[in-house]
Coordinates of C-alpha atoms in Angstrom, one line a residue:
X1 CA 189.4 186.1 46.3
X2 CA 189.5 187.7 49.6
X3 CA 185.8 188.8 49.2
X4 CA 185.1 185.1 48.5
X5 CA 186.5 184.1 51.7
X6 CA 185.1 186.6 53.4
X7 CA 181.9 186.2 52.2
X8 CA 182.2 182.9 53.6
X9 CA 181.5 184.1 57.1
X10 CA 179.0 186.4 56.1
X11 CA 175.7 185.6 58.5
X12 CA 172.0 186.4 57.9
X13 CA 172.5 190.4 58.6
X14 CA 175.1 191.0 56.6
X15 CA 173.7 189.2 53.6
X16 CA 170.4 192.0 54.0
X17 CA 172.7 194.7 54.8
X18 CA 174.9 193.7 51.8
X19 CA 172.3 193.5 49.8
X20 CA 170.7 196.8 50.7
X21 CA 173.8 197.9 50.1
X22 CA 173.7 196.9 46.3
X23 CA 170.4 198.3 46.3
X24 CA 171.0 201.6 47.0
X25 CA 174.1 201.3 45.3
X26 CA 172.4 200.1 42.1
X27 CA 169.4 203.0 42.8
X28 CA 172.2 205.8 42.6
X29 CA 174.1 204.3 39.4
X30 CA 170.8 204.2 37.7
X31 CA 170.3 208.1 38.6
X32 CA 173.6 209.2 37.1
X33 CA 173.5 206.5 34.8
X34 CA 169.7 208.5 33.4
X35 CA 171.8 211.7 34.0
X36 CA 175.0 210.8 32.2
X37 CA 172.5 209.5 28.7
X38 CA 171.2 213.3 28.9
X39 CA 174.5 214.6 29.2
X40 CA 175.8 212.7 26.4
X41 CA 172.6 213.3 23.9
X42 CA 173.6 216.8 24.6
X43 CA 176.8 216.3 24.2
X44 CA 177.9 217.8 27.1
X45 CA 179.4 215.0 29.5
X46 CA 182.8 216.0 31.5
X47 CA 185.5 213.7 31.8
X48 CA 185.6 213.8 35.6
X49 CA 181.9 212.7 35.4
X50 CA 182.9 209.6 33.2
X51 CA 185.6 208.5 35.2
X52 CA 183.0 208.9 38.4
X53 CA 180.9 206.7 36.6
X54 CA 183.6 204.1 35.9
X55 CA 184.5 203.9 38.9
X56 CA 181.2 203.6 40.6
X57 CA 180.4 200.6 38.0
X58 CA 183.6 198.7 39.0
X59 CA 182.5 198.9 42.9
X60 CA 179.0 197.9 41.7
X61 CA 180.6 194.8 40.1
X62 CA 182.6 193.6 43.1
X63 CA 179.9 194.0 45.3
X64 CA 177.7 191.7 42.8
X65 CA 180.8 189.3 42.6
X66 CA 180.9 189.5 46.4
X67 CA 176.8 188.5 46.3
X68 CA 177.7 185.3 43.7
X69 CA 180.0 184.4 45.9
X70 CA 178.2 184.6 49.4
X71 CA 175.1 182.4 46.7
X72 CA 177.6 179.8 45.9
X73 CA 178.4 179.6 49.7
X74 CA 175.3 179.1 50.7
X75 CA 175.1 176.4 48.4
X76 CA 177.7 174.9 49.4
X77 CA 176.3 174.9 52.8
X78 CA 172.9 173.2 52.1
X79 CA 174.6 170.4 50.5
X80 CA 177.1 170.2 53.7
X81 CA 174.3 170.2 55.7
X82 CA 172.4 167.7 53.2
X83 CA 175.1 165.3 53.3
X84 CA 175.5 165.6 56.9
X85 CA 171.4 165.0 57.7
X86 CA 172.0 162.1 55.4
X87 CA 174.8 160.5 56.7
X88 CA 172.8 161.3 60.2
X89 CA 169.9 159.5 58.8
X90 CA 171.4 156.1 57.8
X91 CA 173.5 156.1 61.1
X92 CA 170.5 156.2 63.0
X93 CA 169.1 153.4 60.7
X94 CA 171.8 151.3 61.0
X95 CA 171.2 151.6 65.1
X96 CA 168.2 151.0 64.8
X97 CA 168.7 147.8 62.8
X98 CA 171.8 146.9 65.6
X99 CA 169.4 147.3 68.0
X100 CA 166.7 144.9 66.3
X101 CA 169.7 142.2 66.0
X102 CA 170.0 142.3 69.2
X103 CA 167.2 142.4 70.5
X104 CA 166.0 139.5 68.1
X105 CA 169.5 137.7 69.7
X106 CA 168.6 138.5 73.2
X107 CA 164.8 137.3 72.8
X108 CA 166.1 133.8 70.5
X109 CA 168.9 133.4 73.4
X110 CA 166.1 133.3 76.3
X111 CA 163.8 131.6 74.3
X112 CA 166.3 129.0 73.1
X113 CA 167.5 128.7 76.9
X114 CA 164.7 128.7 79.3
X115 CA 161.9 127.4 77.3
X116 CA 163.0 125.1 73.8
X117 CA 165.9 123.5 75.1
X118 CA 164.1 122.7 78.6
X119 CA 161.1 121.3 76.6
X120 CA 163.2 119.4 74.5
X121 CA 165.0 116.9 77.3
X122 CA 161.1 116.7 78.5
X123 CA 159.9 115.4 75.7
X124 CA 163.5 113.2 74.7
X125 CA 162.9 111.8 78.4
X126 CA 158.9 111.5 78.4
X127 CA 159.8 109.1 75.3
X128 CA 162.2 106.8 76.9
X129 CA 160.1 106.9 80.6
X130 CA 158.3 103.9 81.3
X131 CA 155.3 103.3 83.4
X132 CA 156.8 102.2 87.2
X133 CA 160.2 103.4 86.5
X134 CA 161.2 106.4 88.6
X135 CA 161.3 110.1 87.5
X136 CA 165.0 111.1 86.9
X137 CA 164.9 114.1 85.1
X138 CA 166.6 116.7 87.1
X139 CA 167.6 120.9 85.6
X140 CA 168.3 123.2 87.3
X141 CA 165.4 125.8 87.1
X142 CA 166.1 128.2 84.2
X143 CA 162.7 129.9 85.1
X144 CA 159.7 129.8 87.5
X145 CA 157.4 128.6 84.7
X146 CA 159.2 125.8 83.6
X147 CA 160.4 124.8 87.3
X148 CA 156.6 124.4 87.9
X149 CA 156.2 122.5 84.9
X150 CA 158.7 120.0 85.6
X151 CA 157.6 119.5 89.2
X152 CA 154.0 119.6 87.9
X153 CA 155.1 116.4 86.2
X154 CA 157.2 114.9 88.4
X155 CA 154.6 114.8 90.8
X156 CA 152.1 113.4 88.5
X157 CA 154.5 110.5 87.1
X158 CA 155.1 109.9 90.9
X159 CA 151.1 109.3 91.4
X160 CA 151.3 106.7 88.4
X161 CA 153.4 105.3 89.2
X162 CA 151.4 104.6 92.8
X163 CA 148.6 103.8 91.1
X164 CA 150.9 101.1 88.7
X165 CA 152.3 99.7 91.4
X166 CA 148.7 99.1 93.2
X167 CA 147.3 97.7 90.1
X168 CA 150.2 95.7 89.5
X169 CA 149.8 93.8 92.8
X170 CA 146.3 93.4 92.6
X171 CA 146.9 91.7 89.1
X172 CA 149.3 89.0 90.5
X173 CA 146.9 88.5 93.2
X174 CA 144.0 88.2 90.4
X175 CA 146.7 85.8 88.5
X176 CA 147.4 83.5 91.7
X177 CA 144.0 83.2 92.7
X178 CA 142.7 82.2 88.9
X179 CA 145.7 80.1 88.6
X180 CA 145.3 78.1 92.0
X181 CA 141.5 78.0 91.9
X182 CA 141.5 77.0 87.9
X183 CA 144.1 74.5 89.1
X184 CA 141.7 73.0 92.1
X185 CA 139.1 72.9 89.7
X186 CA 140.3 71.3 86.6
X187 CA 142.2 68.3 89.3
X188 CA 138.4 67.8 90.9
X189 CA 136.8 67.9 87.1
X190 CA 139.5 65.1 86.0
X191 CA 138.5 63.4 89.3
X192 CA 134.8 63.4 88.1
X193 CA 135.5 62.6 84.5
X194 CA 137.4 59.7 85.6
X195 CA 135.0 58.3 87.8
X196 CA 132.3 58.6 85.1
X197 CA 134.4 56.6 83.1
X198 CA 134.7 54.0 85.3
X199 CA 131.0 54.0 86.2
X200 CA 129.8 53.7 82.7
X201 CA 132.2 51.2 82.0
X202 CA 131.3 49.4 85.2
X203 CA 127.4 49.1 83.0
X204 CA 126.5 45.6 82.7
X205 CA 126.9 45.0 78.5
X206 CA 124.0 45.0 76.6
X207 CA 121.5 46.4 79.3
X208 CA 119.8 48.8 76.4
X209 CA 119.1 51.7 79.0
X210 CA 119.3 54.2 76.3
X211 CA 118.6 57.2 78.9
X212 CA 121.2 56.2 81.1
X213 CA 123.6 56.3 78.1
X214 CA 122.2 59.8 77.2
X215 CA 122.7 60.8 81.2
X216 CA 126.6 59.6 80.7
X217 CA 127.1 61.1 77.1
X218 CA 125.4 64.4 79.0
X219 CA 127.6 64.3 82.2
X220 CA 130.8 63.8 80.0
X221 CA 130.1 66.2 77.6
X222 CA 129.4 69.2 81.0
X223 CA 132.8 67.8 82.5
X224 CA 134.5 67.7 79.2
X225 CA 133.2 71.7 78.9
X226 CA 134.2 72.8 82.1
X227 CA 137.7 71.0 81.7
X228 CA 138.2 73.0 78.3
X229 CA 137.5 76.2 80.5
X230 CA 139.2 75.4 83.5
X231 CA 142.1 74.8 81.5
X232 CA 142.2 78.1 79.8
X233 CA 142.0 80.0 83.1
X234 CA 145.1 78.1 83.8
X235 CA 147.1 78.7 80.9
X236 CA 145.9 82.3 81.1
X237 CA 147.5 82.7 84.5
X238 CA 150.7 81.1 83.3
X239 CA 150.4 83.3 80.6
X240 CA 150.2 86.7 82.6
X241 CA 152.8 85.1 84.9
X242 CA 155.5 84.7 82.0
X243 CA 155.2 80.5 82.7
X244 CA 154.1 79.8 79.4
X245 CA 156.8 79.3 77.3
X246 CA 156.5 78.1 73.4
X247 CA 159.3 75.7 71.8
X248 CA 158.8 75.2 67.9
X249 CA 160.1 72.6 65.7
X250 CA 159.0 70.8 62.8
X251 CA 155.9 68.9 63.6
X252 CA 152.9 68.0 61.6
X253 CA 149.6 69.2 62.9
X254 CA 147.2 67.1 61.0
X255 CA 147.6 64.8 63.9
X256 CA 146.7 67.4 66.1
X257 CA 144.1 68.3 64.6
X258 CA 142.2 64.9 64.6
X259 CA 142.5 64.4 68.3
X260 CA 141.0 67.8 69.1
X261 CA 137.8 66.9 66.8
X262 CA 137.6 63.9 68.4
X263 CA 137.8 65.2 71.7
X264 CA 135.3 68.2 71.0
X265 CA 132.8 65.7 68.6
X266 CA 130.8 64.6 72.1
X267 CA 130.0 68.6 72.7
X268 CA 128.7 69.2 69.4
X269 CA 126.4 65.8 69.4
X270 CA 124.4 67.3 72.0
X271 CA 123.9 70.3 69.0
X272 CA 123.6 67.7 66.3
X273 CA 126.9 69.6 64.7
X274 CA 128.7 68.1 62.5
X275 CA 132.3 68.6 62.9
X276 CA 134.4 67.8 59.7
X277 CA 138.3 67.5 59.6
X278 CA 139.8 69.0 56.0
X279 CA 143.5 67.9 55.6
X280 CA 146.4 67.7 52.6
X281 CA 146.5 64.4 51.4
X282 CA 150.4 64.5 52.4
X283 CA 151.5 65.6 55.8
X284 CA 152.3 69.4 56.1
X285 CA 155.4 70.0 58.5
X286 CA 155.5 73.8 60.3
X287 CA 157.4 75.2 62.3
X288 CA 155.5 75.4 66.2
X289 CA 154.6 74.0 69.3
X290 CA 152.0 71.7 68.7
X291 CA 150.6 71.4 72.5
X292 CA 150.4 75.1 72.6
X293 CA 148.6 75.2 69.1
X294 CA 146.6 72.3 70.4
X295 CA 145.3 74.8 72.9
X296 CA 144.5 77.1 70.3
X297 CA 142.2 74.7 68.2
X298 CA 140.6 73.9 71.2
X299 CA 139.4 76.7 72.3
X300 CA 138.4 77.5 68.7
X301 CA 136.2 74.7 68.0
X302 CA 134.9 74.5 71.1
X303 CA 134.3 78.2 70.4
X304 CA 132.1 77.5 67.5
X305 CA 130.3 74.8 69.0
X306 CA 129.1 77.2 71.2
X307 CA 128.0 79.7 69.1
X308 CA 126.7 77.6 66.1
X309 CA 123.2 77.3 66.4
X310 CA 121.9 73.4 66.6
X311 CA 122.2 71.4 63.3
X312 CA 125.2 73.8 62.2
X313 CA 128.5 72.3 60.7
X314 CA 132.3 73.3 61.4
X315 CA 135.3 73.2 59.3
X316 CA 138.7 72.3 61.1
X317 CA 141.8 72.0 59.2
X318 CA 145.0 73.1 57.2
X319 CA 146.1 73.9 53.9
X320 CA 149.0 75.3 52.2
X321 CA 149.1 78.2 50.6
X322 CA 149.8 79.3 46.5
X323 CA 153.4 80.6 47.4
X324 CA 154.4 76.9 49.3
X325 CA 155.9 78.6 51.7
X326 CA 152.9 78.8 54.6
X327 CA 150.0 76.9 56.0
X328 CA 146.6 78.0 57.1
X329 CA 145.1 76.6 59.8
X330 CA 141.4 77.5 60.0
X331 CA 137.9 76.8 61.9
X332 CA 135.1 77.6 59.7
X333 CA 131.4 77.7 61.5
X334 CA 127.7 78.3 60.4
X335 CA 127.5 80.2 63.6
X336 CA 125.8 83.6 64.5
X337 CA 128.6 85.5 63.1
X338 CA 129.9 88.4 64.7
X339 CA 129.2 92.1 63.9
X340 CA 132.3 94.5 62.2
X341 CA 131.9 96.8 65.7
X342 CA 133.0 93.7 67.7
X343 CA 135.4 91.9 65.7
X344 CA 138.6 93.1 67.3
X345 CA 136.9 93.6 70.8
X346 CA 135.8 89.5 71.1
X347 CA 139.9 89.2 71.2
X348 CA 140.0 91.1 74.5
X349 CA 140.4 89.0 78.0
X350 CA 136.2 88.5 79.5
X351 CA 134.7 90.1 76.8
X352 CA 131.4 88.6 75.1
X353 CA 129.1 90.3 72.7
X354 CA 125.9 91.1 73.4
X355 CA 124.5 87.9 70.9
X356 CA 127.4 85.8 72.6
X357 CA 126.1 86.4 76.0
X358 CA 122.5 85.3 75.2
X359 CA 123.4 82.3 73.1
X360 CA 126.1 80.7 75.4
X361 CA 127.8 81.3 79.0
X362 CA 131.6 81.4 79.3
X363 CA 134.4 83.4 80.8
X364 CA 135.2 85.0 77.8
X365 CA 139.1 84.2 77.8
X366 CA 139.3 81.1 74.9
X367 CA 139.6 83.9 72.4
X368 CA 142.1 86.0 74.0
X369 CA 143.9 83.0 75.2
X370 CA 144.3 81.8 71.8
X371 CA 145.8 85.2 70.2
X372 CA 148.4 85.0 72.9
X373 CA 149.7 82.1 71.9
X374 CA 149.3 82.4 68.4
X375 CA 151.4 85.8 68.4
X376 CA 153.9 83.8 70.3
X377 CA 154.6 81.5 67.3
X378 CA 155.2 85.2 65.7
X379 CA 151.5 84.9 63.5
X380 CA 148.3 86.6 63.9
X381 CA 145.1 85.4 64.7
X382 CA 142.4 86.8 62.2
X383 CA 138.8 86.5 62.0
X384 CA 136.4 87.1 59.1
X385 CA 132.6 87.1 59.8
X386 CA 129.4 88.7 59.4
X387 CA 126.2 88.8 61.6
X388 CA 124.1 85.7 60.4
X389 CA 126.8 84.5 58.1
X390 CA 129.0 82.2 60.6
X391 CA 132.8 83.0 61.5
X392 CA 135.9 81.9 59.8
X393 CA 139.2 81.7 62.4
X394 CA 142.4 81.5 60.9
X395 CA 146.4 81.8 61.6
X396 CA 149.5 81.4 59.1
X397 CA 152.5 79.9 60.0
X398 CA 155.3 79.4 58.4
X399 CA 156.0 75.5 56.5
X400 CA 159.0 73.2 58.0

């Protein structure tokens, strides 16, 4: 046992010198051991020579014990040193992997902090921001980047708003001025559409001028035209203004309805177009305002007297739907129709089509106009037509 623990401390040199040791050892026992077979063949070994031997063999074997021993140490001490590299090795991988966690941390922290949580209030604030309200987002500045950003945008939203407030005032100007001049004009037309009255009435009975009855039918037909449109530059400023209020409540618009053919029949004489009324045998009470929805028709019919070419026929009336719950009002013209491309466009305030513009003249505001105060009786003005094919208006409201 105390070679084994010896050999334990052996190093490199004295394992070699050992083992030259056993070498020689081993070199010399195999001499005598080849000497000692001749001896004994001839029979002539002494005892002192076999106790030699003996003797020699038992060191032999220690020192080969000692050798197993120093092998089983060295053994030992690759698998020490095994275990140690591999406990080595999965310390430094589970560094490594700490340090990737916190790295990862670190790089989600400042990510998270300077640049998500900064974009997010922008874009939680840019959603609730309206157009000439001031900018009142104010963080600190977590970074350079994203204190440029934010003052980037500041001082844009500060320049719309400039520009808002400029356009703003030059629309209430714009809505004055049409509102006082539409005003003037339609008091002077009513002026001259009285005094026509009283100047054709003032005709001596049964004179027979027929072209002085055409001039009169011609003069109130112009005056009546110019009324319609004077009228719906008006409304259109009250509109913009916030003046034009609607008050529903059951009313019957058949009524209605009548007096705005009859108004509008002396404009489409001068087309030879027939204007027919279409109403329910019974009266159909809705829910609106029926001077406001007066307006409406109006500037409908009037609308497809316009654009109906001479000879046409329009369709002015109401009808209540399968359900029984709604009514349609509708005008219905044999008109020049209007193509897909402009079918949501003609709605817009001064727009005409190209066709429109060569068939008629007008502001271009009946249409608009009467989508305004249709959606104000919670409804939608809709429009079905075709190129060629005449135009069908229409609106849905809701049955009293």
């Amino acid at each position: 046992m105390t070679s084994y623990r010896l050999s334990a401390q052996l190093s490199g040199a004295q394992d070699r010198a050992l083992f030259g040791n056993l070498d020689r050892q081993l070199a010399a026992y195999m001499v005598e051991q080849q000497q000692w077979i001749g001896l004994r063949t001839a029979g002539g070994l002494p005892s002192a020579q076999t106790r030699q031997l003996t003797r020699r063999r038992g060191g032999i074997d220690k020192l080969v014990k000692t050798l197993i021993a120093v092998k089983n140490e060295n053994i030992a001490k690759l698998e020490s040193r095994r275990a140690a590299v591999d406990r080595a090795s999965r310390v430094v991988l589970c560094l490594i992997l700490a340090t990737g966690v916190l790295v990862a941390l670190a790089l989600l922290y400042f990510l998270t902090h300077y640049l998500v949580e900064p974009l997010q209030s922008l874009q939680v604030y840019a959603g609730t921001w309206k157009l000439g309200e001031e900018w009142a987002l104010n963080r600190p500045p977590e970074s350079p980047e994203m204190a440029d950003l934010f003052g980037t945008l500041r001082r844009l939203m500060e320049q719309l708003n400039r520009q808002y407030a400029r356009e703003h005032e030059l629309a209430q100007f714009k809505t004055k001025l049409v509102s006082m001049v539409s005003h003037e004009f339609n008091n002077a037309l009513s002026v001259i559409q009285g005094i026509t009255s009283l100047l054709q009435d003032s005709e001596p009975s049964g004179a027979g001028d027929d072209k002085r009855a055409k001039y009169y039918a011609l003069l109130g037909s112009q005056v009546r035209a110019l009324i319609v449109a004077a009228t719906n530059l008006l409304n259109l400023g009250r509109m913009e203004s916030g003046q034009f209020a609607v008050k529903r409540r059951p009313v019957d618009l058949g009524p209605m309805i009548k007096d705005v053919a009859e108004r509008l029949s002396l404009l489409g004489e001068r087309k030879k177009i027939r204007i027919k009324v279409l109403l329910p045998p019974a009266p159909v009470p809705v829910q609106a305002d029926a001077e406001v929805l007066s307006l409406v028709v109006t500037n409908l019919v009037s609308n497809a007297i316009k654009y109906t070419p001479e000879g046409g026929d329009i369709a002015v009336g109401l009808e209540r739907l399968p359900d029984g719950r709604d009514v349609r009002v509708y005008v219905r013209d044999t008109g020049i129709g209007i193509s897909k491309e402009d079918q949501e466009r003609v709605f817009a305030a001064y727009y005409r089509t190209e066709s429109g513009k060569r068939e008629a003249q007008g502001f271009g505001v009946g249409l608009s106009l009467a989508r305004a105060a249709v959606e104000a009786h919670e409804s939608v003005l809709r429009l079905e037509s075709a190129p060629g094919q005449g135009s069908t208006f229409f609106f849905i409201l809701a049955a009293a």
